[in-house]
Short mmCIF file of C-alpha atoms and ligand atoms in Angstrom, two decimals:
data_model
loop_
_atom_site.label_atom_id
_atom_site.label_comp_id
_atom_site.label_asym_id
_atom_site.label_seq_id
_atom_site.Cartn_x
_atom_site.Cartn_y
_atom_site.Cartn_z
CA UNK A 1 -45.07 85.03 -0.59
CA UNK A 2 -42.05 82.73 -0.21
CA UNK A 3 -39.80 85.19 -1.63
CA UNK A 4 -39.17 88.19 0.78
CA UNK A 5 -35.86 88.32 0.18
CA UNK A 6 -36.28 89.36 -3.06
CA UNK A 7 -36.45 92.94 -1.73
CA UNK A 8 -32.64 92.67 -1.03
CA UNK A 9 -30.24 93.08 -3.89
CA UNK A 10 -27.76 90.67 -5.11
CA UNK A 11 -29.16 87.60 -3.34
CA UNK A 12 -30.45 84.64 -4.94
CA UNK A 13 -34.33 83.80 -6.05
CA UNK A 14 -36.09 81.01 -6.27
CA UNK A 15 -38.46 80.39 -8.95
CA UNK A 16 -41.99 80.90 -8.23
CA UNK A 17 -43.38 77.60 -6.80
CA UNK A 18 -45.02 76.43 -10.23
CA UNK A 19 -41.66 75.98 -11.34
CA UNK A 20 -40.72 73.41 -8.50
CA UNK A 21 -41.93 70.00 -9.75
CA UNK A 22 -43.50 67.13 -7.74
CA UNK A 23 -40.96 65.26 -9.02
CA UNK A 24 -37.93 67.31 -7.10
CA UNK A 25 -39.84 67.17 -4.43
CA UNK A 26 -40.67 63.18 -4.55
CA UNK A 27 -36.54 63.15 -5.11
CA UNK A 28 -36.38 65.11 -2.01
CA UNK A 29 -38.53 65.62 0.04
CA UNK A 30 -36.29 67.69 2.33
CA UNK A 31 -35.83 69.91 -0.67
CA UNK A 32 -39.00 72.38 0.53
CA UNK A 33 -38.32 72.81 4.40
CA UNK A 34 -34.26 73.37 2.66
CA UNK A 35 -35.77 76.05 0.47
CA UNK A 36 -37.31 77.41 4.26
CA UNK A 37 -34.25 77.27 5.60
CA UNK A 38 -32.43 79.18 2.61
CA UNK A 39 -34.98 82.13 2.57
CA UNK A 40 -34.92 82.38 6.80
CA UNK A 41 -31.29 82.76 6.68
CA UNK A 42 -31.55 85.56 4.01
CA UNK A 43 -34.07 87.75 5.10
CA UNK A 44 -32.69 86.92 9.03
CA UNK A 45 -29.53 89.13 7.67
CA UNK A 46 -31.54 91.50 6.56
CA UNK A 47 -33.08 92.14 9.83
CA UNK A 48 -36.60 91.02 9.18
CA UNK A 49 -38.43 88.70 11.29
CA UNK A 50 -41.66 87.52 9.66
CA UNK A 51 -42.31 86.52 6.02
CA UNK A 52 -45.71 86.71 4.94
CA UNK A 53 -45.03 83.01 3.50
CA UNK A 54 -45.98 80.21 2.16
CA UNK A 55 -49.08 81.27 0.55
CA UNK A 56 -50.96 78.14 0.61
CA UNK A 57 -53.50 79.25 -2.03
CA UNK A 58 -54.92 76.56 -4.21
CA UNK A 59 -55.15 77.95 -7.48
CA UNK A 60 -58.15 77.04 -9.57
CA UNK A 61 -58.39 79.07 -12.26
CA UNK A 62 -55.58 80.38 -14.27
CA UNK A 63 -56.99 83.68 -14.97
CA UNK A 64 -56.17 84.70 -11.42
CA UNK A 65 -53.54 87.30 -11.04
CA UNK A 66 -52.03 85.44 -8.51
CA UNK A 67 -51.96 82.08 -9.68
CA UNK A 68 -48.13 81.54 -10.16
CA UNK A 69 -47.76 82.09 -6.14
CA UNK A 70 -49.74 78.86 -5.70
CA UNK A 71 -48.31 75.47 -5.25
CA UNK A 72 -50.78 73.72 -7.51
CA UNK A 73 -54.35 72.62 -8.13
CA UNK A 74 -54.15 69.83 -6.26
CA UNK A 75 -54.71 70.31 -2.85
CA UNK A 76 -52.51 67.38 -1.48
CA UNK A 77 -49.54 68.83 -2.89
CA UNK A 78 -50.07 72.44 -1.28
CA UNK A 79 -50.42 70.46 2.19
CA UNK A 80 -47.32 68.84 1.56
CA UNK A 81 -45.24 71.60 0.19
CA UNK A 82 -46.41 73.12 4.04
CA UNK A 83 -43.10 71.52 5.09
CA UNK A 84 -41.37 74.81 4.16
CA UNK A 85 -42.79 76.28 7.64
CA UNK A 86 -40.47 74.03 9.70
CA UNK A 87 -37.49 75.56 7.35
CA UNK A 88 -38.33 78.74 7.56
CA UNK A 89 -39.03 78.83 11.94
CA UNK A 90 -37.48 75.84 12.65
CA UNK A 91 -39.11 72.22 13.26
CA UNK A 92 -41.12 72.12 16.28
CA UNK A 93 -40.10 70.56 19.58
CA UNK A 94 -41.63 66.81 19.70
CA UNK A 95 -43.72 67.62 22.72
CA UNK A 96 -45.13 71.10 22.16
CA UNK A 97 -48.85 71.52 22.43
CA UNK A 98 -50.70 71.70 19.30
CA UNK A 99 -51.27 74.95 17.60
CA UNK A 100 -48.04 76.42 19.10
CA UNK A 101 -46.36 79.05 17.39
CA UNK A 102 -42.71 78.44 17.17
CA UNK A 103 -39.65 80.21 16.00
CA UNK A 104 -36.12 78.58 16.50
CA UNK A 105 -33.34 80.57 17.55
CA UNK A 106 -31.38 83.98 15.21
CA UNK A 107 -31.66 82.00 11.53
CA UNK A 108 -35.17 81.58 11.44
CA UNK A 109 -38.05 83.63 11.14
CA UNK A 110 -41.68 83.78 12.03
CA UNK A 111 -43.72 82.44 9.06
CA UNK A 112 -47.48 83.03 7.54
CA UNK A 113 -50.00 81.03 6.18
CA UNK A 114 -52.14 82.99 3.59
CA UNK A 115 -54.80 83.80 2.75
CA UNK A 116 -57.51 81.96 4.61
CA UNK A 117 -59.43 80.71 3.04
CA UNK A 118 -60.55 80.30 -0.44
CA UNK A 119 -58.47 82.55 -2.30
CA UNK A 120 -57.54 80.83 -5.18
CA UNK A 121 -61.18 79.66 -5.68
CA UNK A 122 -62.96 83.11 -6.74
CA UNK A 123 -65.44 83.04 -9.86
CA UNK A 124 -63.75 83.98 -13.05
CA UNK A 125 -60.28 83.91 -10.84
CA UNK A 126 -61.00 87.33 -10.27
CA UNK A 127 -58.71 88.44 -7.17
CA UNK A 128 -60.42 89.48 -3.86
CA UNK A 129 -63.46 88.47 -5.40
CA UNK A 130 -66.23 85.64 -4.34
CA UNK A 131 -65.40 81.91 -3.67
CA UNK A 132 -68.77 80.56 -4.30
CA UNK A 133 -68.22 76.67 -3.18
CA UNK A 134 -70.07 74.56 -0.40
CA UNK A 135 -68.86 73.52 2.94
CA UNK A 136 -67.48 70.34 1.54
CA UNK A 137 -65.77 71.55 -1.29
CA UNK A 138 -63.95 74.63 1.30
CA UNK A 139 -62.94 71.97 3.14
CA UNK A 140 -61.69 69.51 0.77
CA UNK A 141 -59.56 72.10 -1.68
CA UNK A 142 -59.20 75.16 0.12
CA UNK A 143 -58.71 73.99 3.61
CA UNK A 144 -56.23 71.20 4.29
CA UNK A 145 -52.92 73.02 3.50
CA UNK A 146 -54.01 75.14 7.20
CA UNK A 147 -54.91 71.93 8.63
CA UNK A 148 -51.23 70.88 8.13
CA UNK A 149 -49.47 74.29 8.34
CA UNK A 150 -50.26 74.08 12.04
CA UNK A 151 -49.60 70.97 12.75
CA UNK A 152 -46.21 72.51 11.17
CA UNK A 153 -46.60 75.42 14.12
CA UNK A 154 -47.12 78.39 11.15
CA UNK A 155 -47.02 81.64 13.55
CA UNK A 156 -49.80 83.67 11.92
CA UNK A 157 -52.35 83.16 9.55
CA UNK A 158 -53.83 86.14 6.85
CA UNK A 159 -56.86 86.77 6.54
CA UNK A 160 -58.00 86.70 2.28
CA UNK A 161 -59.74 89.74 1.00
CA UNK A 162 -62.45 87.25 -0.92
CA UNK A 163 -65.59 86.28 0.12
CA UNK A 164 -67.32 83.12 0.72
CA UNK A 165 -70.78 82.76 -1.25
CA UNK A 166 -70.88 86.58 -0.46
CA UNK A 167 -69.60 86.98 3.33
CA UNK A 168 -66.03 88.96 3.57
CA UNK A 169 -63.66 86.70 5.11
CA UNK A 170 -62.55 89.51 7.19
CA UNK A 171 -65.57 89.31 9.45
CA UNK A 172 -66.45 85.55 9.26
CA UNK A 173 -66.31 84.33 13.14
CA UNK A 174 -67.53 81.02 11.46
CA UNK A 175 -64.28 80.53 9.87
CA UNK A 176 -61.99 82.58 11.86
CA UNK A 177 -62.73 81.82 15.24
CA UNK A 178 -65.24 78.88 15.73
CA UNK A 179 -63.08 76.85 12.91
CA UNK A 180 -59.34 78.23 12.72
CA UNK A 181 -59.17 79.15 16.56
CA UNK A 182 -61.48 76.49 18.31
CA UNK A 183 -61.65 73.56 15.65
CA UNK A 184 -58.04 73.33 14.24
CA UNK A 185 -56.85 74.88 17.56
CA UNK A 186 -54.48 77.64 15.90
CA UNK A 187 -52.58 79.20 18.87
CA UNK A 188 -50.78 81.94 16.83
CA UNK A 189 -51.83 85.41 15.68
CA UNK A 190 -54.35 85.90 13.39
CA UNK A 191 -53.45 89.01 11.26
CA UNK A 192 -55.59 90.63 8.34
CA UNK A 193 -54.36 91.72 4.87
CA UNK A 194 -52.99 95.12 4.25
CA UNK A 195 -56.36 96.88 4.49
CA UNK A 196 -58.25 94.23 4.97
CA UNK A 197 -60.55 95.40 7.73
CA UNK A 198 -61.55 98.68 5.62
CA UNK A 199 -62.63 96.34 2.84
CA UNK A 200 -65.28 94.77 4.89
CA UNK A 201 -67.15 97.46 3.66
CA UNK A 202 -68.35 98.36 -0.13
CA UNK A 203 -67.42 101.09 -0.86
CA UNK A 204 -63.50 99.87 1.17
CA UNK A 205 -63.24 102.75 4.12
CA UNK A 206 -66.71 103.78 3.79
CA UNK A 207 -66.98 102.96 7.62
CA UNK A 208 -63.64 102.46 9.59
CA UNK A 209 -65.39 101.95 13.28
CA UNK A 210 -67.50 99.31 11.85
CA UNK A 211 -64.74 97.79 10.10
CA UNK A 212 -62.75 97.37 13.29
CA UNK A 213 -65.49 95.98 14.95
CA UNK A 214 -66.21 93.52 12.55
CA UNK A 215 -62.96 92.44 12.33
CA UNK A 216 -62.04 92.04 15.56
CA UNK A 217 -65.03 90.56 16.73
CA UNK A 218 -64.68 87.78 14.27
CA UNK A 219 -61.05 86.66 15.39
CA UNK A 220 -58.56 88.86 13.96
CA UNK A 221 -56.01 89.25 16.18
CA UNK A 222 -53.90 92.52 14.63
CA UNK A 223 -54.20 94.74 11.80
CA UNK A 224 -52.19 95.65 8.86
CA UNK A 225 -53.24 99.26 7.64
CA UNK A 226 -51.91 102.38 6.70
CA UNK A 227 -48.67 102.77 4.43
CA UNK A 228 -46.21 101.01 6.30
CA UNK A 229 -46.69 97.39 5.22
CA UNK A 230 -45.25 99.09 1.41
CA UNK A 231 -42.12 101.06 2.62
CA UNK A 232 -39.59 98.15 2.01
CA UNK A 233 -40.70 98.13 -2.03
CA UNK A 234 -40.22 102.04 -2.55
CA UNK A 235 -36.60 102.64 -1.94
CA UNK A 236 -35.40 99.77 -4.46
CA UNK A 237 -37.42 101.00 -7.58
CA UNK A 238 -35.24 103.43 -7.70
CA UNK A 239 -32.25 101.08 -7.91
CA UNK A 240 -34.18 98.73 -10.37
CA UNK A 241 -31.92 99.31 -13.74
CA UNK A 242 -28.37 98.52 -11.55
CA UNK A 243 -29.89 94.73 -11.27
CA UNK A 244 -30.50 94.27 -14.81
CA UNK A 245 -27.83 91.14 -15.81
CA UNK A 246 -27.44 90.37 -19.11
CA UNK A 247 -25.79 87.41 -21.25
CA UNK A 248 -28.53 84.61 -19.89
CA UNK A 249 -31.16 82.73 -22.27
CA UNK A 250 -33.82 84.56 -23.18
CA UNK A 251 -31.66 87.95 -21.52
CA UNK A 252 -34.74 88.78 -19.55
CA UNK A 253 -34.45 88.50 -16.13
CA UNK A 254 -37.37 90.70 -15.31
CA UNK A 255 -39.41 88.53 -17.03
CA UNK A 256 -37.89 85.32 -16.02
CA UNK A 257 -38.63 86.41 -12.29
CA UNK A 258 -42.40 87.42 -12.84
CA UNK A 259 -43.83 89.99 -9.76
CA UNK A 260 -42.87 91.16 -6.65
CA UNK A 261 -39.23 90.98 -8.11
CA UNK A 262 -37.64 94.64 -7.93
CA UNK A 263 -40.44 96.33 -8.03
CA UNK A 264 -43.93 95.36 -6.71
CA UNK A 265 -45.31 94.47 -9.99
CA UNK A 266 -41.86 93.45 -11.59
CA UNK A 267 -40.10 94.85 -14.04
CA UNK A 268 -39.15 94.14 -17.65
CA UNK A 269 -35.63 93.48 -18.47
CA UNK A 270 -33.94 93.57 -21.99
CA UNK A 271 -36.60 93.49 -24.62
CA UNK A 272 -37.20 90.89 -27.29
CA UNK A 273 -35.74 90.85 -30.84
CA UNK A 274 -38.10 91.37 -33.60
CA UNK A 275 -37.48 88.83 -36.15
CA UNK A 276 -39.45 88.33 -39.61
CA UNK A 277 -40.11 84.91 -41.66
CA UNK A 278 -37.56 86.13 -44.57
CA UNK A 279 -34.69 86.95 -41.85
CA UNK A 280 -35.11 83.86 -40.66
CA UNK A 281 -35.03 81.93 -44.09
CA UNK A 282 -32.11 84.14 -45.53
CA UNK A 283 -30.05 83.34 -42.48
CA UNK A 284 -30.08 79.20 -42.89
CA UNK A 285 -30.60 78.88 -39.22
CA UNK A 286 -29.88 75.14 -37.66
CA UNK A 287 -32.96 75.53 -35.31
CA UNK A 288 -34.06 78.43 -33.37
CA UNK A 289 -35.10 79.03 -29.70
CA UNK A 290 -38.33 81.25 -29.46
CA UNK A 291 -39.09 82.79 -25.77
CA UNK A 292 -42.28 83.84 -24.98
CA UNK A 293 -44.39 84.36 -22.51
CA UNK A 294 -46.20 87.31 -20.01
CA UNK A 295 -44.88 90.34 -18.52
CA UNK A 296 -44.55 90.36 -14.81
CA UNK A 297 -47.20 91.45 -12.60
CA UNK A 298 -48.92 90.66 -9.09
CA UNK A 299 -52.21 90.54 -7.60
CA UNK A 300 -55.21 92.07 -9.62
CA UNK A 301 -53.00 93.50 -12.22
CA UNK A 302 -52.54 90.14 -13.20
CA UNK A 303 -56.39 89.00 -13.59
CA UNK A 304 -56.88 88.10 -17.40
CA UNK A 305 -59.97 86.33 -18.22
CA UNK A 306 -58.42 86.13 -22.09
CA UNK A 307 -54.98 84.42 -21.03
CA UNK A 308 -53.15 85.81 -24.22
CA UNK A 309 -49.63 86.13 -25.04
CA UNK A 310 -48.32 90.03 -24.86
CA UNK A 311 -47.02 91.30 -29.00
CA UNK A 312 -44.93 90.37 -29.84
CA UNK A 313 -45.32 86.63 -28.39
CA UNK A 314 -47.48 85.32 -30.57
CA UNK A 315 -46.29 86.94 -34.02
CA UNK A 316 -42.66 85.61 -33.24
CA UNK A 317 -43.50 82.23 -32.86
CA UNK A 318 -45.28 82.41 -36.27
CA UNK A 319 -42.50 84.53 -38.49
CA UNK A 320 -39.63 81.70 -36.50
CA UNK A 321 -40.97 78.28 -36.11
CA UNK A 322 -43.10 78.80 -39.74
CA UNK A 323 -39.60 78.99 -41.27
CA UNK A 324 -37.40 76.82 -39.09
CA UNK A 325 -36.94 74.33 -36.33
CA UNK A 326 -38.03 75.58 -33.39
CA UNK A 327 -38.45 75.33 -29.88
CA UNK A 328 -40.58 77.29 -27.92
CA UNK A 329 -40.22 78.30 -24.21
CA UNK A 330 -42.99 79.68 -22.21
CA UNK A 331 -41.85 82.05 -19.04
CA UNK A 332 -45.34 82.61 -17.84
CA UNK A 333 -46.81 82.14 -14.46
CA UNK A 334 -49.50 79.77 -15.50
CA UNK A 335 -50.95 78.18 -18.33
CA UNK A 336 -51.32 80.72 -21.42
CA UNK A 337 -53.04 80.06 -24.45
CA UNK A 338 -51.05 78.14 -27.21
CA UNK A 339 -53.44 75.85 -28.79
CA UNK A 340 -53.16 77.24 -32.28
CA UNK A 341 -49.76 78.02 -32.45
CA UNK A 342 -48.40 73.98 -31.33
CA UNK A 343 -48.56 72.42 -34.49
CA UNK A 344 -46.14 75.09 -35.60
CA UNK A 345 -43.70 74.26 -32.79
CA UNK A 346 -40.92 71.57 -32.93
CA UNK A 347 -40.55 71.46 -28.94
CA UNK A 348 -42.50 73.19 -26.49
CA UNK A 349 -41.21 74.14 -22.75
CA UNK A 350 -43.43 75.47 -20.04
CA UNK A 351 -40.44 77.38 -17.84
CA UNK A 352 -42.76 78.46 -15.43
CA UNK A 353 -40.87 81.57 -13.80
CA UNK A 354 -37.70 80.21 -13.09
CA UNK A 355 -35.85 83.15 -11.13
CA UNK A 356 -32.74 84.30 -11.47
CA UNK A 357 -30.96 81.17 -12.19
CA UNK A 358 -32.66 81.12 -15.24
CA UNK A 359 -29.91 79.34 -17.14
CA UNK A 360 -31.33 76.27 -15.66
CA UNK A 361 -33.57 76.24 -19.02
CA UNK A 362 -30.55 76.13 -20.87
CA UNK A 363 -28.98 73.24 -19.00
CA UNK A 364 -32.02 71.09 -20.06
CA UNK A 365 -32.19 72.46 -23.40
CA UNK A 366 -28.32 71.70 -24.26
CA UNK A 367 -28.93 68.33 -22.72
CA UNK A 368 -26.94 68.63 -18.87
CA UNK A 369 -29.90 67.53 -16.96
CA UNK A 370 -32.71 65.87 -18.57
CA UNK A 371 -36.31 67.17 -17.87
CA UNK A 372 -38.23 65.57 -15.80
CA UNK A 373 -40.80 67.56 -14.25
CA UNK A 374 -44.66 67.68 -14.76
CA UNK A 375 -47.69 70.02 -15.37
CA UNK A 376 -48.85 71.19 -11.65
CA UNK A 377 -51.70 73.16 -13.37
CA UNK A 378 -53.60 71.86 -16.17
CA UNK A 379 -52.95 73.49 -19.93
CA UNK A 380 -56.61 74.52 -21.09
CA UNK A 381 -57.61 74.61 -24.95
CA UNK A 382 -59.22 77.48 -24.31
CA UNK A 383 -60.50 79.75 -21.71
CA UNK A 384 -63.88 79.09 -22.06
CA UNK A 385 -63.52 75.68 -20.37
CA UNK A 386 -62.65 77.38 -17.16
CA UNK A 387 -62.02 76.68 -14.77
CA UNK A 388 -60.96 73.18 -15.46
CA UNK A 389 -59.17 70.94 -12.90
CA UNK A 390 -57.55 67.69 -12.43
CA UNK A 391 -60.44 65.13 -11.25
CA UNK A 392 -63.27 67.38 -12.95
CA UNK A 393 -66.25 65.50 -14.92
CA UNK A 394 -65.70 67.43 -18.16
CA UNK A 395 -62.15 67.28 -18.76
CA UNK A 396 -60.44 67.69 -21.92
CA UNK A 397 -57.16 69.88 -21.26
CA UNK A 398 -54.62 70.60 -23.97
CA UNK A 399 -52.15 68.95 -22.11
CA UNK A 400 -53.26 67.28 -18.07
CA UNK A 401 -52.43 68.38 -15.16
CA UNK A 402 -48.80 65.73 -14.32
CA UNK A 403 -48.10 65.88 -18.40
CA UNK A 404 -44.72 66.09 -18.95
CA UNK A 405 -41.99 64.12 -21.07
CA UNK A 406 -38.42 62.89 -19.57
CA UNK A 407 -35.42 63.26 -21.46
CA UNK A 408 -32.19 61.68 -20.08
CA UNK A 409 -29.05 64.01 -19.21
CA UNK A 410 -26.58 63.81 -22.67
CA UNK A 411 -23.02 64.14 -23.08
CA UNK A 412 -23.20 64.49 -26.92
CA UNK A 413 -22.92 68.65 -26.95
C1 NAG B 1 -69.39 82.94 6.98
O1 NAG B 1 -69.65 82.70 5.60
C2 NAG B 1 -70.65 81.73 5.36
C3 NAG B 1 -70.76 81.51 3.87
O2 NAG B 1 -71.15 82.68 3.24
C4 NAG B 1 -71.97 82.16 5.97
O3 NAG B 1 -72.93 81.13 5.80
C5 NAG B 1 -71.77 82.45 7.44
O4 NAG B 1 -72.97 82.99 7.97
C6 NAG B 1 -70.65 83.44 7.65
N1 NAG B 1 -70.44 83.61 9.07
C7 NAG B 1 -70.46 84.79 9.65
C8 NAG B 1 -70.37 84.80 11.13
O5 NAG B 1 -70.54 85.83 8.99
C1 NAG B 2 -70.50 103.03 11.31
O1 NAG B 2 -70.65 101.87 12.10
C2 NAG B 2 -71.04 102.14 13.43
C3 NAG B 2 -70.93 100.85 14.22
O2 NAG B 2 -71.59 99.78 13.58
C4 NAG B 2 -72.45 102.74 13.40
O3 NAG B 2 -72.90 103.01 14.72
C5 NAG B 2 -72.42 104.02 12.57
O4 NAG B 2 -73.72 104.52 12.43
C6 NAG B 2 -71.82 103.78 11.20
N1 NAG B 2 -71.57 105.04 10.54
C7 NAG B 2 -71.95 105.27 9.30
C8 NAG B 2 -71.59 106.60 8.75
O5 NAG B 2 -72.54 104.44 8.61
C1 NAG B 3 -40.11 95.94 -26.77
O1 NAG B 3 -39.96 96.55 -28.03
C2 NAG B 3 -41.19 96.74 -28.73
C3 NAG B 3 -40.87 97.26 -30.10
O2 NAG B 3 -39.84 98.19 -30.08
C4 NAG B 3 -42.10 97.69 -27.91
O3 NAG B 3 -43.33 97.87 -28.56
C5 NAG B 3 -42.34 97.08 -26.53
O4 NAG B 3 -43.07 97.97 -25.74
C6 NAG B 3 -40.99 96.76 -25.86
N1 NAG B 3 -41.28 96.00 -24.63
C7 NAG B 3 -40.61 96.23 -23.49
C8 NAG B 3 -41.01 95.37 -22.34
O5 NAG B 3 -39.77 97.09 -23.37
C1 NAG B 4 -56.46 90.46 -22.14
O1 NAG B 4 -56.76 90.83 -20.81
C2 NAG B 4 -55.86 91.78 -20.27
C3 NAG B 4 -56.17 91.93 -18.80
O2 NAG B 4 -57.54 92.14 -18.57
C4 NAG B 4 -55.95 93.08 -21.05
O3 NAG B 4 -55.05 94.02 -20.54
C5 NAG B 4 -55.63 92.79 -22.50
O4 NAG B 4 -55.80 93.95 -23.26
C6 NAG B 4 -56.51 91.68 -23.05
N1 NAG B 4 -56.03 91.31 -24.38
C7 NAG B 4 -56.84 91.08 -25.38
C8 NAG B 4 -56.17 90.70 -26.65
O5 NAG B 4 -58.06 91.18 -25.28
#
């Protein structure tokens, strides 16, 4: 999670990484290890030195929970968006053996590749669930992001709570030790999820001595359990209504920031106006600016397997852009569906979850920076077809993966 700092108030956020287009990055391809460097300096001041960052999860299916912490679908880009590790621990020394694990010097902090490996590949996009894939197919989606995080010189790597056709990552020495440790010659620590060794077992804790043994005898190197890995979130719920800030398009920065914003699961900010078709007609509107999109969660609270819009998402679009000009903006951490509703829509923008700079939506929409950036998952029809990615035989999105138009910057408004 790229975004530790979020547990400090006041500082800035990025948006989650589906809102960072190829296209900033082909501008600039600094711009990721700068991002590094921005979030190592902030959470340095706050006295923590590790971020459980980047997740290098390759998100398949939309329906997963945790799909809007993934880079993309498309495996290259994850491996290249690993150039946030040198930002965040500094870039490693030229001559430095490979696998080393490297932090440089009081602004940077240890960083964490996660979760290894297979994550975002689960059936259904069920979280913790089963990757069922061959050897190839782990190797060629799931895979190459570690491959380049350490040649990057990533510190640790986190164990996933999924399986692999029906093995618990947690106690694969396949993949931990003979692959990670001996193949790709990792040299840092290799550290399990936050009760990741009691899940080994089904039912999780039913047999702690096992679990340890398991664990440790497939590679991992030191355990996160017990309630101390949640501490940091508890203390700032309480704080949660001070951070509201108002007077920014759509007014929502809970929603705008998704999860692990505030509070672990997020947290809704001001709520939407309810608006009917004949308000809308009596008041002769020019155009109007409908902004929809899902509540904030993380993890498994976020697995939907029906991808809908929360009420009132869907009923405002209908009452508004049946009766005027609209354009509709999606804050959503992935795809959602929208099929039925686009013919009713003047102008449709995917905002991703844009963080607290959310105003950035209304710079393109008032015309001071054109848009420019692309689809980095694919836009299903509906969610029967998945999961459905870039490069698949049967493929017949709503909109493909890289779909995007490009308006130039205007000085007319
Ligand atoms: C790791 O998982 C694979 C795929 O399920 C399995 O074939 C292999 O036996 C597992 N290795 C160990 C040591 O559990
Ligand atoms: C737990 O695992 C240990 C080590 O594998 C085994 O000896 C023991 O019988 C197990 N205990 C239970 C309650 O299953
Ligand atoms: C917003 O208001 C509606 C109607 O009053 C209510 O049903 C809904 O729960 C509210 N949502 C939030 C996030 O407060
Ligand atoms: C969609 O799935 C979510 C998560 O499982 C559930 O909470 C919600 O009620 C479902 N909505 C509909 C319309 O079925």
């Amino acid at each position: 999670m790229a975004r530790l700092s979020i547990l400090v108030m006041g500082l800035l956020l990025f948006g989650f990484w589906t809102a960072i287009g190829e296209e900033d990055y082909k501008k600039d391809p600094e711009l990721v290890q700068k991002i590094g460097a921005g979030t190592a300096l902030e959470v340095r001041a706050t006295g923590i030195l590790h971020v459980f960052a980047p997740c290098i999860t390759v998100c398949r299916d939309p329906s997963w929970g945790w799909c809007y912490e993934s880079y993309k679908e498309d495996p290259k880009i994850v491996q290249a968006m690993t150039k946030i590790i040198p930002g965040l621990k500094g870039v490693i020394p030229p001559d430095s053996p490979k696998g080393i694990s490297y932090v440089a010097g009081k602004k940077k902090v240890a960083a964490c590749a996660k979760h290894y490996v297979g994550d975002g590949g689960t059936t259904d996009g069920i979280n913790e669930d089963n990757t069922v894939i061959s050897w190839h197919g782990l190797l060629s989606i799931h895979e190459p992001g570690y491959h380049d995080a350490i040649i990057n010189g990533v510190s640790t790597v986190m164990i996933s709570y999924s399986s692999w056709n029906g093995n618990k990552m947690h106690a694969n020495h396949t993949l931990i030790t003979a692959f990670l440790k001996n193949t790709l010659k990792f040299r840092g620590f290799v550290i399990s999820d936050w009760q990741g060794i009691d899940r080994i077992t089904s039912p999780p804790h039913a047999n702690h001595s096992y679990s340890i043994q398991a664990g440790i005898s497939a590679g991992i190197d030191m355990i996160m359990n017990g309630e101390s890995a949640d501490e940091p979130l508890v203390p700032l719920a309480k704080k949660a209504p001070k951070i509201l800030v108002a007077g920014i398009l759509p007014d929502n920065l809970g929603y705008q920031c998704g999860g692990w914003t505030i509070e672990w699961q997020g947290f809704g900010g001001n709520n939407l106006t309810k608006v009917d078709t004949d308000y809308v007609k009596s008041n002769k509107f020019s155009y109007a600016m409908v902004v929809v999109g899902e509540q904030p969660y993380a993890e498994t609270h976020g697995d939907s397997l029906n991808l809908t819009h929360p009420d009132p998402g869907l009923s405002t679009i209908t009452n508004v852009c049946g009766a005027v000009k609209c354009v509709v903006i999606i804050i959503s951490g992935r795809p959602l569906v929208i099929q039925p509703y686009v013919p009713l829509m003047d102008v449709l923008v995917a905002a991703w979850l844009p963080g607290t700079e959310g105003q950035e939506v209304a710079d393109v929409l008032f015309g001071g920076y054109g848009f420019t950036r692309k689809l980095p998952h694919t836009w299903f029809k509906t969610v029967d077809q998945l999961p459905m990615n870039v490069g698949d035989k049967h493929y017949d999105p709503l909109f493909p993966y890289g779909h995007g138009l490009t308006t130039k910057p205007t000085k007319a408004n």
